[in-house]
């Protein structure tokens, strides 16, 4: 995609050519752009860093996967196109998911929430929404067109379970969440107010009120 600002110079048109976006593949009318590939690369880099991998390992893994970024994007586009062909609609699920994100972010203002999404993902809100829709659509297609057609005989399921029983055993775990109420220890009134709030919250929690509502 080229942007051509034109200027008249001595009776002739002079054009300064600026590349706005580079198209690297077309898939049945849809396109794959360089920025999409770059975004996939950045997402993988962030995921690897989040797992604690060092810079050297991150770069090596990305180089090893370089040839797969375009292929994965094309596969994704084909699944999205198949979903549209099957008239699969995930708009309701997308809206619910975005509403959950907005609720957890505690940002009521739509414009501020869209800015928050951009800061967190590096994508515009519309791009993030479109990416979310496509991901949900591909999962539905896979479940409907692939998962529904897979049939494993019960004896094989039981045999696998018996041979891998230890993999299905989960040790007991406890997950804790806390609400921190801050008060200036030098201010007796503030401390008393904080203690009252803490007791009120504890009482509401014992009655079964949900954690995110208390938060």
PDB file of C-alpha atoms in Angstrom:
ATOM      1  CA  UNK A   1       0.000   0.000   0.000  1.00  0.00           C
ATOM      2  CA  UNK A   2       1.591   3.264  -1.105  1.00  0.00           C
ATOM      3  CA  UNK A   3       0.796   6.819  -0.072  1.00  0.00           C
ATOM      4  CA  UNK A   4       1.706   9.284  -2.813  1.00  0.00           C
ATOM      5  CA  UNK A   5       1.673  12.964  -1.769  1.00  0.00           C
ATOM      6  CA  UNK A   6       1.854  14.937  -5.030  1.00  0.00           C
ATOM      7  CA  UNK A   7       3.348  18.399  -5.539  1.00  0.00           C
ATOM      8  CA  UNK A   8       3.402  20.552  -8.686  1.00  0.00           C
ATOM      9  CA  UNK A   9       6.933  21.587  -9.643  1.00  0.00           C
ATOM     10  CA  UNK A  10       7.490  23.559 -12.816  1.00  0.00           C
ATOM     11  CA  UNK A  11       4.294  22.303 -14.386  1.00  0.00           C
ATOM     12  CA  UNK A  12       5.156  18.651 -13.604  1.00  0.00           C
ATOM     13  CA  UNK A  13       3.848  16.439 -10.840  1.00  0.00           C
ATOM     14  CA  UNK A  14       6.474  15.334  -8.330  1.00  0.00           C
ATOM     15  CA  UNK A  15       5.619  12.442  -6.035  1.00  0.00           C
ATOM     16  CA  UNK A  16       7.261  11.521  -2.740  1.00  0.00           C
ATOM     17  CA  UNK A  17       6.516   7.843  -2.228  1.00  0.00           C
ATOM     18  CA  UNK A  18       6.001   6.593   1.332  1.00  0.00           C
ATOM     19  CA  UNK A  19       5.348   2.945   2.146  1.00  0.00           C
ATOM     20  CA  UNK A  20       2.421   2.864   4.583  1.00  0.00           C
ATOM     21  CA  UNK A  21       2.035  -0.911   4.734  1.00  0.00           C
ATOM     22  CA  UNK A  22       3.705  -3.802   2.994  1.00  0.00           C
ATOM     23  CA  UNK A  23       1.550  -6.672   1.754  1.00  0.00           C
ATOM     24  CA  UNK A  24       3.485  -9.942   1.795  1.00  0.00           C
ATOM     25  CA  UNK A  25       0.747 -12.453   0.953  1.00  0.00           C
ATOM     26  CA  UNK A  26      -2.817 -12.661  -0.382  1.00  0.00           C
ATOM     27  CA  UNK A  27      -5.139 -15.455   0.726  1.00  0.00           C
ATOM     28  CA  UNK A  28      -8.396 -15.705  -1.251  1.00  0.00           C
ATOM     29  CA  UNK A  29      -8.777 -11.944  -1.282  1.00  0.00           C
ATOM     30  CA  UNK A  30      -7.545 -11.338   2.281  1.00  0.00           C
ATOM     31  CA  UNK A  31      -4.061 -10.018   2.875  1.00  0.00           C
ATOM     32  CA  UNK A  32      -1.187 -10.638   5.269  1.00  0.00           C
ATOM     33  CA  UNK A  33       0.846  -7.532   6.055  1.00  0.00           C
ATOM     34  CA  UNK A  34       4.360  -7.102   7.334  1.00  0.00           C
ATOM     35  CA  UNK A  35       3.078  -5.380  10.487  1.00  0.00           C
ATOM     36  CA  UNK A  36       1.041  -8.505  11.346  1.00  0.00           C
ATOM     37  CA  UNK A  37       4.152 -10.672  11.059  1.00  0.00           C
ATOM     38  CA  UNK A  38       6.118  -8.171  13.140  1.00  0.00           C
ATOM     39  CA  UNK A  39       3.377  -8.251  15.778  1.00  0.00           C
ATOM     40  CA  UNK A  40       3.508 -12.062  15.919  1.00  0.00           C
ATOM     41  CA  UNK A  41       7.256 -11.835  16.385  1.00  0.00           C
ATOM     42  CA  UNK A  42       6.889  -9.292  19.235  1.00  0.00           C
ATOM     43  CA  UNK A  43       4.226 -11.393  20.950  1.00  0.00           C
ATOM     44  CA  UNK A  44       6.465 -14.453  20.894  1.00  0.00           C
ATOM     45  CA  UNK A  45       9.367 -12.393  22.248  1.00  0.00           C
ATOM     46  CA  UNK A  46       7.213 -11.145  25.133  1.00  0.00           C
ATOM     47  CA  UNK A  47       5.957 -14.670  25.911  1.00  0.00           C
ATOM     48  CA  UNK A  48       9.491 -16.075  25.963  1.00  0.00           C
ATOM     49  CA  UNK A  49      10.720 -13.283  28.217  1.00  0.00           C
ATOM     50  CA  UNK A  50       7.753 -13.843  30.539  1.00  0.00           C
ATOM     51  CA  UNK A  51       8.872 -17.480  30.879  1.00  0.00           C
ATOM     52  CA  UNK A  52      12.259 -16.261  32.082  1.00  0.00           C
ATOM     53  CA  UNK A  53      14.302 -17.064  28.987  1.00  0.00           C
ATOM     54  CA  UNK A  54      17.484 -15.074  28.460  1.00  0.00           C
ATOM     55  CA  UNK A  55      17.998 -12.674  25.559  1.00  0.00           C
ATOM     56  CA  UNK A  56      20.194 -15.171  23.681  1.00  0.00           C
ATOM     57  CA  UNK A  57      17.645 -17.974  23.887  1.00  0.00           C
ATOM     58  CA  UNK A  58      14.835 -15.605  22.944  1.00  0.00           C
ATOM     59  CA  UNK A  59      16.594 -14.483  19.765  1.00  0.00           C
ATOM     60  CA  UNK A  60      17.557 -18.047  18.808  1.00  0.00           C
ATOM     61  CA  UNK A  61      13.987 -19.306  19.284  1.00  0.00           C
ATOM     62  CA  UNK A  62      12.605 -16.440  17.201  1.00  0.00           C
ATOM     63  CA  UNK A  63      15.136 -17.089  14.441  1.00  0.00           C
ATOM     64  CA  UNK A  64      14.223 -20.786  14.446  1.00  0.00           C
ATOM     65  CA  UNK A  65      10.521 -19.906  14.184  1.00  0.00           C
ATOM     66  CA  UNK A  66      10.972 -17.111  11.626  1.00  0.00           C
ATOM     67  CA  UNK A  67       9.814 -19.270   8.720  1.00  0.00           C
ATOM     68  CA  UNK A  68       6.670 -20.252  10.614  1.00  0.00           C
ATOM     69  CA  UNK A  69       5.239 -16.771  11.257  1.00  0.00           C
ATOM     70  CA  UNK A  70       3.880 -16.318   7.733  1.00  0.00           C
ATOM     71  CA  UNK A  71       2.641 -19.912   7.510  1.00  0.00           C
ATOM     72  CA  UNK A  72       0.818 -19.603  10.851  1.00  0.00           C
ATOM     73  CA  UNK A  73      -0.782 -16.337   9.733  1.00  0.00           C
ATOM     74  CA  UNK A  74      -1.973 -17.905   6.496  1.00  0.00           C
ATOM     75  CA  UNK A  75      -3.357 -20.926   8.379  1.00  0.00           C
ATOM     76  CA  UNK A  76      -5.200 -18.547  10.694  1.00  0.00           C
ATOM     77  CA  UNK A  77      -6.680 -16.627   7.761  1.00  0.00           C
ATOM     78  CA  UNK A  78      -7.885 -19.866   6.129  1.00  0.00           C
ATOM     79  CA  UNK A  79      -9.616 -20.876   9.379  1.00  0.00           C
ATOM     80  CA  UNK A  80     -11.246 -17.454   9.686  1.00  0.00           C
ATOM     81  CA  UNK A  81     -12.465 -17.695   6.095  1.00  0.00           C
ATOM     82  CA  UNK A  82     -13.847 -21.174   6.806  1.00  0.00           C
ATOM     83  CA  UNK A  83     -15.654 -19.809   9.849  1.00  0.00           C
ATOM     84  CA  UNK A  84     -17.291 -17.103   7.751  1.00  0.00           C
ATOM     85  CA  UNK A  85     -18.205 -19.717   5.136  1.00  0.00           C
ATOM     86  CA  UNK A  86     -19.929 -21.729   7.893  1.00  0.00           C
ATOM     87  CA  UNK A  87     -21.693 -18.550   9.122  1.00  0.00           C
ATOM     88  CA  UNK A  88     -20.172 -18.924  12.586  1.00  0.00           C
ATOM     89  CA  UNK A  89     -20.766 -15.788  14.636  1.00  0.00           C
ATOM     90  CA  UNK A  90     -18.708 -15.057  17.760  1.00  0.00           C
ATOM     91  CA  UNK A  91     -19.639 -11.391  18.235  1.00  0.00           C
ATOM     92  CA  UNK A  92     -21.488 -12.106  21.502  1.00  0.00           C
ATOM     93  CA  UNK A  93     -18.487 -13.962  22.941  1.00  0.00           C
ATOM     94  CA  UNK A  94     -16.150 -11.147  21.867  1.00  0.00           C
ATOM     95  CA  UNK A  95     -18.344  -8.514  23.522  1.00  0.00           C
ATOM     96  CA  UNK A  96     -18.507 -10.522  26.756  1.00  0.00           C
ATOM     97  CA  UNK A  97     -14.735 -11.017  26.768  1.00  0.00           C
ATOM     98  CA  UNK A  98     -14.043  -7.317  26.217  1.00  0.00           C
ATOM     99  CA  UNK A  99     -16.561  -6.441  28.925  1.00  0.00           C
ATOM    100  CA  UNK A 100     -14.741  -8.763  31.350  1.00  0.00           C
ATOM    101  CA  UNK A 101     -11.406  -7.136  30.524  1.00  0.00           C
ATOM    102  CA  UNK A 102     -12.883  -3.671  31.025  1.00  0.00           C
ATOM    103  CA  UNK A 103     -14.442  -4.733  34.313  1.00  0.00           C
ATOM    104  CA  UNK A 104     -11.200  -6.190  35.634  1.00  0.00           C
ATOM    105  CA  UNK A 105      -9.283  -3.075  34.547  1.00  0.00           C
ATOM    106  CA  UNK A 106     -11.782  -0.897  36.481  1.00  0.00           C
ATOM    107  CA  UNK A 107     -11.872   1.643  33.644  1.00  0.00           C
ATOM    108  CA  UNK A 108     -15.432   2.741  32.980  1.00  0.00           C
ATOM    109  CA  UNK A 109     -14.665   5.405  30.380  1.00  0.00           C
ATOM    110  CA  UNK A 110     -14.685   3.767  26.886  1.00  0.00           C
ATOM    111  CA  UNK A 111     -11.985   6.035  25.438  1.00  0.00           C
ATOM    112  CA  UNK A 112      -9.670   5.501  28.417  1.00  0.00           C
ATOM    113  CA  UNK A 113     -10.268   1.753  28.194  1.00  0.00           C
ATOM    114  CA  UNK A 114      -9.370   1.736  24.501  1.00  0.00           C
ATOM    115  CA  UNK A 115      -6.172   3.631  25.311  1.00  0.00           C
ATOM    116  CA  UNK A 116      -5.445   1.088  28.076  1.00  0.00           C
ATOM    117  CA  UNK A 117      -5.823  -1.783  25.578  1.00  0.00           C
ATOM    118  CA  UNK A 118      -3.434  -0.045  23.184  1.00  0.00           C
ATOM    119  CA  UNK A 119      -0.841   0.428  25.939  1.00  0.00           C
ATOM    120  CA  UNK A 120      -1.131  -3.203  27.064  1.00  0.00           C
ATOM    121  CA  UNK A 121      -1.156  -4.878  23.644  1.00  0.00           C
ATOM    122  CA  UNK A 122       0.577  -2.457  21.290  1.00  0.00           C
ATOM    123  CA  UNK A 123      -2.487  -2.635  19.012  1.00  0.00           C
ATOM    124  CA  UNK A 124      -5.309  -0.225  18.388  1.00  0.00           C
ATOM    125  CA  UNK A 125      -8.551  -1.203  20.093  1.00  0.00           C
ATOM    126  CA  UNK A 126     -10.158  -2.118  16.756  1.00  0.00           C
ATOM    127  CA  UNK A 127      -7.181  -4.296  15.796  1.00  0.00           C
ATOM    128  CA  UNK A 128      -7.268  -5.996  19.213  1.00  0.00           C
ATOM    129  CA  UNK A 129     -11.015  -6.589  18.880  1.00  0.00           C
ATOM    130  CA  UNK A 130     -10.558  -8.003  15.377  1.00  0.00           C
ATOM    131  CA  UNK A 131      -7.688 -10.236  16.529  1.00  0.00           C
ATOM    132  CA  UNK A 132      -9.808 -11.498  19.435  1.00  0.00           C
ATOM    133  CA  UNK A 133     -12.726 -12.237  17.103  1.00  0.00           C
ATOM    134  CA  UNK A 134     -10.478 -14.121  14.677  1.00  0.00           C
ATOM    135  CA  UNK A 135      -8.922 -16.188  17.466  1.00  0.00           C
ATOM    136  CA  UNK A 136     -12.334 -17.180  18.807  1.00  0.00           C
ATOM    137  CA  UNK A 137     -13.548 -17.937  15.298  1.00  0.00           C
ATOM    138  CA  UNK A 138     -10.601 -20.225  14.546  1.00  0.00           C
ATOM    139  CA  UNK A 139     -11.127 -22.112  17.815  1.00  0.00           C
ATOM    140  CA  UNK A 140     -14.807 -22.646  16.980  1.00  0.00           C
ATOM    141  CA  UNK A 141     -13.912 -23.900  13.507  1.00  0.00           C
ATOM    142  CA  UNK A 142     -11.335 -26.321  14.917  1.00  0.00           C
ATOM    143  CA  UNK A 143     -13.802 -27.656  17.499  1.00  0.00           C
ATOM    144  CA  UNK A 144     -16.629 -27.952  14.982  1.00  0.00           C
ATOM    145  CA  UNK A 145     -14.764 -29.267  11.958  1.00  0.00           C
ATOM    146  CA  UNK A 146     -12.008 -31.283  13.624  1.00  0.00           C
ATOM    147  CA  UNK A 147     -12.846 -32.053  17.245  1.00  0.00           C
ATOM    148  CA  UNK A 148     -16.380 -33.201  16.524  1.00  0.00           C
ATOM    149  CA  UNK A 149     -15.093 -35.741  13.990  1.00  0.00           C
ATOM    150  CA  UNK A 150     -12.522 -37.338  16.305  1.00  0.00           C
ATOM    151  CA  UNK A 151     -13.729 -40.512  17.952  1.00  0.00           C
ATOM    152  CA  UNK A 152     -11.464 -42.437  20.330  1.00  0.00           C
ATOM    153  CA  UNK A 153     -12.721 -45.893  21.425  1.00  0.00           C
ATOM    154  CA  UNK A 154     -13.361 -46.103  25.167  1.00  0.00           C
ATOM    155  CA  UNK A 155     -10.917 -49.034  25.688  1.00  0.00           C
ATOM    156  CA  UNK A 156      -8.110 -46.852  24.284  1.00  0.00           C
ATOM    157  CA  UNK A 157      -9.066 -43.990  26.598  1.00  0.00           C
ATOM    158  CA  UNK A 158      -9.018 -46.295  29.642  1.00  0.00           C
ATOM    159  CA  UNK A 159      -5.730 -47.882  28.556  1.00  0.00           C
ATOM    160  CA  UNK A 160      -4.107 -44.445  28.192  1.00  0.00           C
ATOM    161  CA  UNK A 161      -5.411 -43.375  31.587  1.00  0.00           C
ATOM    162  CA  UNK A 162      -4.088 -46.487  33.329  1.00  0.00           C
ATOM    163  CA  UNK A 163      -0.677 -46.024  31.727  1.00  0.00           C
ATOM    164  CA  UNK A 164      -0.490 -42.303  32.600  1.00  0.00           C
ATOM    165  CA  UNK A 165      -2.452 -42.224  35.839  1.00  0.00           C
ATOM    166  CA  UNK A 166       0.187 -40.211  37.696  1.00  0.00           C
ATOM    167  CA  UNK A 167      -0.133 -37.371  35.176  1.00  0.00           C
ATOM    168  CA  UNK A 168      -3.758 -36.895  36.223  1.00  0.00           C
ATOM    169  CA  UNK A 169      -3.006 -36.631  39.941  1.00  0.00           C
ATOM    170  CA  UNK A 170      -2.824 -33.066  41.211  1.00  0.00           C
ATOM    171  CA  UNK A 171      -1.408 -32.263  44.603  1.00  0.00           C
ATOM    172  CA  UNK A 172      -3.592 -30.212  46.921  1.00  0.00           C
ATOM    173  CA  UNK A 173      -3.006 -26.505  46.492  1.00  0.00           C
ATOM    174  CA  UNK A 174      -4.312 -23.341  48.070  1.00  0.00           C
ATOM    175  CA  UNK A 175      -4.701 -20.025  46.294  1.00  0.00           C
ATOM    176  CA  UNK A 176      -4.837 -16.811  48.319  1.00  0.00           C
ATOM    177  CA  UNK A 177      -6.076 -13.390  47.308  1.00  0.00           C
ATOM    178  CA  UNK A 178      -5.893 -10.387  49.560  1.00  0.00           C
ATOM    179  CA  UNK A 179      -7.223  -6.875  49.846  1.00  0.00           C
ATOM    180  CA  UNK A 180      -4.727  -4.389  51.246  1.00  0.00           C
ATOM    181  CA  UNK A 181      -6.183  -1.401  53.074  1.00  0.00           C
ATOM    182  CA  UNK A 182      -3.611   1.335  53.616  1.00  0.00           C
ATOM    183  CA  UNK A 183      -3.668   3.847  56.465  1.00  0.00           C
ATOM    184  CA  UNK A 184      -1.122   6.238  57.932  1.00  0.00           C
ATOM    185  CA  UNK A 185      -0.070   4.617  61.243  1.00  0.00           C
ATOM    186  CA  UNK A 186       0.538   8.077  62.693  1.00  0.00           C
ATOM    187  CA  UNK A 187      -3.107   9.010  62.168  1.00  0.00           C
ATOM    188  CA  UNK A 188      -5.340   7.223  64.734  1.00  0.00           C
ATOM    189  CA  UNK A 189      -8.524   8.191  62.889  1.00  0.00           C
ATOM    190  CA  UNK A 190      -7.219   6.784  59.621  1.00  0.00           C
ATOM    191  CA  UNK A 191      -6.184   3.548  61.350  1.00  0.00           C
ATOM    192  CA  UNK A 192      -9.597   3.199  62.986  1.00  0.00           C
ATOM    193  CA  UNK A 193     -11.358   3.830  59.656  1.00  0.00           C
ATOM    194  CA  UNK A 194      -9.129   1.247  57.936  1.00  0.00           C
ATOM    195  CA  UNK A 195      -9.856  -1.342  60.641  1.00  0.00           C
ATOM    196  CA  UNK A 196     -13.598  -0.718  60.274  1.00  0.00           C
ATOM    197  CA  UNK A 197     -13.382  -1.094  56.493  1.00  0.00           C
ATOM    198  CA  UNK A 198     -11.389  -4.327  56.866  1.00  0.00           C
ATOM    199  CA  UNK A 199     -13.935  -5.804  59.271  1.00  0.00           C
ATOM    200  CA  UNK A 200     -16.817  -4.775  57.006  1.00  0.00           C
ATOM    201  CA  UNK A 201     -15.138  -6.422  54.001  1.00  0.00           C
ATOM    202  CA  UNK A 202     -14.422  -9.594  55.990  1.00  0.00           C
ATOM    203  CA  UNK A 203     -18.054  -9.779  57.067  1.00  0.00           C
ATOM    204  CA  UNK A 204     -19.261  -9.365  53.479  1.00  0.00           C
ATOM    205  CA  UNK A 205     -16.831 -12.051  52.291  1.00  0.00           C
ATOM    206  CA  UNK A 206     -18.125 -14.518  54.901  1.00  0.00           C
ATOM    207  CA  UNK A 207     -21.629 -13.940  53.569  1.00  0.00           C
ATOM    208  CA  UNK A 208     -20.437 -15.075  50.132  1.00  0.00           C
ATOM    209  CA  UNK A 209     -19.903 -11.805  48.285  1.00  0.00           C
ATOM    210  CA  UNK A 210     -17.540 -12.249  45.319  1.00  0.00           C
ATOM    211  CA  UNK A 211     -13.931 -11.177  45.660  1.00  0.00           C
ATOM    212  CA  UNK A 212     -13.872  -8.870  42.630  1.00  0.00           C
ATOM    213  CA  UNK A 213     -16.923  -7.034  43.994  1.00  0.00           C
ATOM    214  CA  UNK A 214     -15.161  -6.486  47.307  1.00  0.00           C
ATOM    215  CA  UNK A 215     -12.055  -5.328  45.464  1.00  0.00           C
TER     216      UNK A 215
END
